[in-house]
Coordinates of C-alpha atoms in Angstrom, one line a residue:
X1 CA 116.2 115.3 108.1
X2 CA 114.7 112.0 109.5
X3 CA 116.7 111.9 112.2
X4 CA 116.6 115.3 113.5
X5 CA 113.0 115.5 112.8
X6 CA 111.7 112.4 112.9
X7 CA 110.7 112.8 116.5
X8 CA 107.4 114.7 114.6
X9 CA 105.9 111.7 113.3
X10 CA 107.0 109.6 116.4
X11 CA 110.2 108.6 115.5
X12 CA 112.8 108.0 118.2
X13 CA 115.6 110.8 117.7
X14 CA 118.4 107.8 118.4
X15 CA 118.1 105.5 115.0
X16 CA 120.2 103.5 113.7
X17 CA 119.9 103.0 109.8
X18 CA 120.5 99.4 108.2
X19 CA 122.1 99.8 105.0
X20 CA 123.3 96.5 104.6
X21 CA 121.0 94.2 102.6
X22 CA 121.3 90.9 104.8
X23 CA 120.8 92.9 108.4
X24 CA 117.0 94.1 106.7
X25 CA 116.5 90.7 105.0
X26 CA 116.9 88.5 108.6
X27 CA 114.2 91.1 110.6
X28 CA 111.9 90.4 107.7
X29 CA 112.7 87.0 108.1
X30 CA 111.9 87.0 111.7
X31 CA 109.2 88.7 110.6
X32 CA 107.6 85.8 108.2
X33 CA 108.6 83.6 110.7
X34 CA 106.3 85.2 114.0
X35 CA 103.3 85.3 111.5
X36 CA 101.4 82.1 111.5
X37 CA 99.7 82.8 107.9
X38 CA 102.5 84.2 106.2
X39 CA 105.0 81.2 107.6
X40 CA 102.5 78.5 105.7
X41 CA 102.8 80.4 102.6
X42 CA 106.6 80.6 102.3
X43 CA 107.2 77.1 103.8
X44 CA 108.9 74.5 101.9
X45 CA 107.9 70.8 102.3
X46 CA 110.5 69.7 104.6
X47 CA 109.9 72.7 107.1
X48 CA 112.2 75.3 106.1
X49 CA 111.4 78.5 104.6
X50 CA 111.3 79.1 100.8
X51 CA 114.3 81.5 100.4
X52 CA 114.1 82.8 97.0
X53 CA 110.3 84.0 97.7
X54 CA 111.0 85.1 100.7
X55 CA 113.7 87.7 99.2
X56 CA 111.5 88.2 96.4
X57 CA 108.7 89.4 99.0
X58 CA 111.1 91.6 100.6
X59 CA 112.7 93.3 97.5
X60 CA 108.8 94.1 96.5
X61 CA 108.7 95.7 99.6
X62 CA 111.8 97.8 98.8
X63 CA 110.5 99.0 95.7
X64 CA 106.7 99.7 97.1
X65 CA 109.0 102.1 99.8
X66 CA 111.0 103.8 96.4
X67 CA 107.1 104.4 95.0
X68 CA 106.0 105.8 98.6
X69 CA 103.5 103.2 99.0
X70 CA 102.9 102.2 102.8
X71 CA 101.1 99.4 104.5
X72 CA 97.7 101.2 104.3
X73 CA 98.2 101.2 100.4
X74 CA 97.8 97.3 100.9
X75 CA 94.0 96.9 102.0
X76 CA 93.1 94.8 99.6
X77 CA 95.9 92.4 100.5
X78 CA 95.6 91.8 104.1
X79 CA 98.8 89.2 104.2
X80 CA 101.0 91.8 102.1
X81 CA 99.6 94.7 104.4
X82 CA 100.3 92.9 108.2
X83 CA 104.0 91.4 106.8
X84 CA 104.5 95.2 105.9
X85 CA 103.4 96.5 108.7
X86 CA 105.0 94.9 111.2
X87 CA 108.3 94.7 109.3
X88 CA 108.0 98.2 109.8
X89 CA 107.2 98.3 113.4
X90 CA 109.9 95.7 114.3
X91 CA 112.5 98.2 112.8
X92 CA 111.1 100.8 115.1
X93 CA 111.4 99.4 117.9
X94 CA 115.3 98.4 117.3
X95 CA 115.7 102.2 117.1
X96 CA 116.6 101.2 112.8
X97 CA 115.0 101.8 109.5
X98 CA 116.1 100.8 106.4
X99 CA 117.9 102.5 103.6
X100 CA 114.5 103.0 101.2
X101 CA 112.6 104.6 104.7
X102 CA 115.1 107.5 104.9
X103 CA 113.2 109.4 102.0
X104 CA 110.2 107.8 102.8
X105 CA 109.9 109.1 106.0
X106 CA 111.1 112.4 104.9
X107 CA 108.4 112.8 103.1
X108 CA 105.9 112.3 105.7
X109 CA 107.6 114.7 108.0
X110 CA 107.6 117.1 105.2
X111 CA 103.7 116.5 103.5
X112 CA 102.6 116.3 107.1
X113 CA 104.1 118.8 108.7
X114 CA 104.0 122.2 106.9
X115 CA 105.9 123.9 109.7
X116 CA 108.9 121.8 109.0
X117 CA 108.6 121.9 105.1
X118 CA 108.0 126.1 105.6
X119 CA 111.3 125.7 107.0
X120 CA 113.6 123.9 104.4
X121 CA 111.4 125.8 101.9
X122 CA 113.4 129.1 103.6
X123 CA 117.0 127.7 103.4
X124 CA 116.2 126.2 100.3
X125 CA 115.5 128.5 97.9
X126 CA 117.4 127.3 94.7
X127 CA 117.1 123.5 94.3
X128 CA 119.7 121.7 91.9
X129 CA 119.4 117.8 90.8
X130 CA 122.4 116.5 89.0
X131 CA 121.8 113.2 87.1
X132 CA 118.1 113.7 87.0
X133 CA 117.5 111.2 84.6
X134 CA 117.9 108.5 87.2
X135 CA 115.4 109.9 89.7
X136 CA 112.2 107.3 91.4
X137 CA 108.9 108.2 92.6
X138 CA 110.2 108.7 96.1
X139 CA 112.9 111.1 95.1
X140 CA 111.0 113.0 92.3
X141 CA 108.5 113.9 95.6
X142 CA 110.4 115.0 98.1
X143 CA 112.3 117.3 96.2
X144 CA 109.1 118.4 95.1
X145 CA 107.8 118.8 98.5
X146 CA 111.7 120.5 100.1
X147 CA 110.5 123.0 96.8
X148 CA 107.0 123.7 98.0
X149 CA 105.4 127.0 95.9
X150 CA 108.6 128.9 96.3
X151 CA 111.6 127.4 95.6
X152 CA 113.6 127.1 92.2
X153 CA 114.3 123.6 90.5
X154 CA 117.1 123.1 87.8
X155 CA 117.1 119.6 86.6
X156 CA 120.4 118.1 84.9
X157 CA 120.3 115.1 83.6
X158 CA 120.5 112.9 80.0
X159 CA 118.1 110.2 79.3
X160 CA 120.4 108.7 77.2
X161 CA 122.4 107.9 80.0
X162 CA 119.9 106.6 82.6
X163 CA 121.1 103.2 83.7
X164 CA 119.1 102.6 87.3
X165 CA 115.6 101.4 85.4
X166 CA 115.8 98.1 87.2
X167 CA 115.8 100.3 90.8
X168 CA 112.5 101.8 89.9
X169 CA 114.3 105.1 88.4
X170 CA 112.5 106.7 85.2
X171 CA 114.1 109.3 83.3
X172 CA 110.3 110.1 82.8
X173 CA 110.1 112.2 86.1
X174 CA 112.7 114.7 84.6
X175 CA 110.9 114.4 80.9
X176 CA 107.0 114.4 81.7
X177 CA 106.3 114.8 85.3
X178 CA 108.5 117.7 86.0
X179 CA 106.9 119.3 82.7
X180 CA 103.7 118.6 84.3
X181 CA 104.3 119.8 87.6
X182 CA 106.0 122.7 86.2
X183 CA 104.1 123.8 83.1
X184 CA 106.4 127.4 83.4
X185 CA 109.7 124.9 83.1
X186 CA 112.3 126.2 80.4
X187 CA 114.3 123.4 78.9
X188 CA 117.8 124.0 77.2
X189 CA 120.0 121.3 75.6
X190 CA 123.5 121.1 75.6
X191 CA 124.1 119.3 72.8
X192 CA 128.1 120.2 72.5
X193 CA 130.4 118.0 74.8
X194 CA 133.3 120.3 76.7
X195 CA 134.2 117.0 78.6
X196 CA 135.9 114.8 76.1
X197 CA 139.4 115.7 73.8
X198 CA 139.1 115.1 70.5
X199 CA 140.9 111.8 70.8
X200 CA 138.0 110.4 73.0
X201 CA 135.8 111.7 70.3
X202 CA 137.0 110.3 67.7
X203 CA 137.7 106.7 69.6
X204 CA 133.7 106.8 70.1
X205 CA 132.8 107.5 66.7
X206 CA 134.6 104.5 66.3
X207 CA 133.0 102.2 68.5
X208 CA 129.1 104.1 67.6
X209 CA 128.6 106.4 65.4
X210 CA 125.3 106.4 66.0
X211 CA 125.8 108.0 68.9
X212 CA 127.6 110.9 67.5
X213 CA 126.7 113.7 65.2
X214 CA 129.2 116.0 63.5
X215 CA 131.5 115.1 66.0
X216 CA 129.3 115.7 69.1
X217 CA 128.3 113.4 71.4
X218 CA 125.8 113.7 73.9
X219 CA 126.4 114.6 77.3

């Protein structure tokens, strides 16, 4: 979606996207390093940059993109806002963003631009999310806004089994947000497991039988 209609929010139709973690980290870097305030607050003694709070700074910045906050979020913070900012800007104009931007410029495009959403809303009638209990803020929303008033959302997921906490992922948007945002929402539970033998079963019960009940485990 971002890149063919990113051109709508002033994207260049061309980008590139940097997935790999070091690429990002040495723009934002760069970054630090062009900003006369923000280079005296990470500098070390003899000169160098402070690493570890420099990636620190940066990973907060990944996770304020997964919660779809953006630079004007950061008033209040006028350091935090420009490094964000022109992190941002200096991606641009490389033609890149980063892996967290793909959704987070998908929703803009789609919150901002209804005749775009009115269109995936049309193909998109029936939405299904698989592993739902691992779902972030920035996910949770733009599958709300591809939905819009129309579309259909069936959530499959286990909280037992959500493991990506530490990425900003809450089984809570599948438990209490979509309930929320849904009030008409019909939940089932498959509590029988089809995808284990018996011999996996029993091996479990073995190793927790806390987790199993009558010979059922969770899915």
């Amino acid at each position: 979606m971002v890149l063919q209609r990113g051109h709508s929010i002033g994207l260049n139709p061309d980008l590139h996207i940097f997935d790999d973690y070091n690429d990002r980290f040495k723009i934002f870097s760069e970054v630090v390093e062009s900003i006369p305030r923000a280079r005296k607050k990470y500098v070390e003694p003899d000169g160098s940059l402070d690493s570890k709070r420099l990636r620190n700074t940066f990973d907060s910045f990944s996770k304020a993109k997964r919660n779809l906050r953006f630079p004007s979020d950061y008033e209040s913070q006028p350091l935090t806002q420009l490094i964000y900012q022109e992190y941002n800007d200096r991606m641009i104009a490389q033609n890149a963003i980063d892996f967290e931007d793909i959704l987070l410029y998908a929703y803009r495009i789609l919150s901002e631009k209804s005749s775009i959403a009115d269109i995936y809303q049309r193909i998109y009638r029936n939405i299904c999310v698989d592993e739902a209990q691992d779902l972030n803020k920035a996910q949770y929303e733009v599958i709300k806004a591809i939905a819009g008033e129309s579309s259909g959302i069936f959530m499959v997921g286990d909280p037992n089994q959500a493991i990506y906490g530490f990425n900003g992922s809450s089984p809570d948007y599948m438990l209490k947000h979509f309930h929320t945002d849904y009030p008409d929402v019909v939940t089932y539970e498959l509590l029988e497991n089809y995808r284990s033998s018996r011999a996996v079963i029993d091996a479990a019960k073995r190793i927790e039988p806390s987790f199993v009940m009558t010979g059922v485990l969770p899915i």
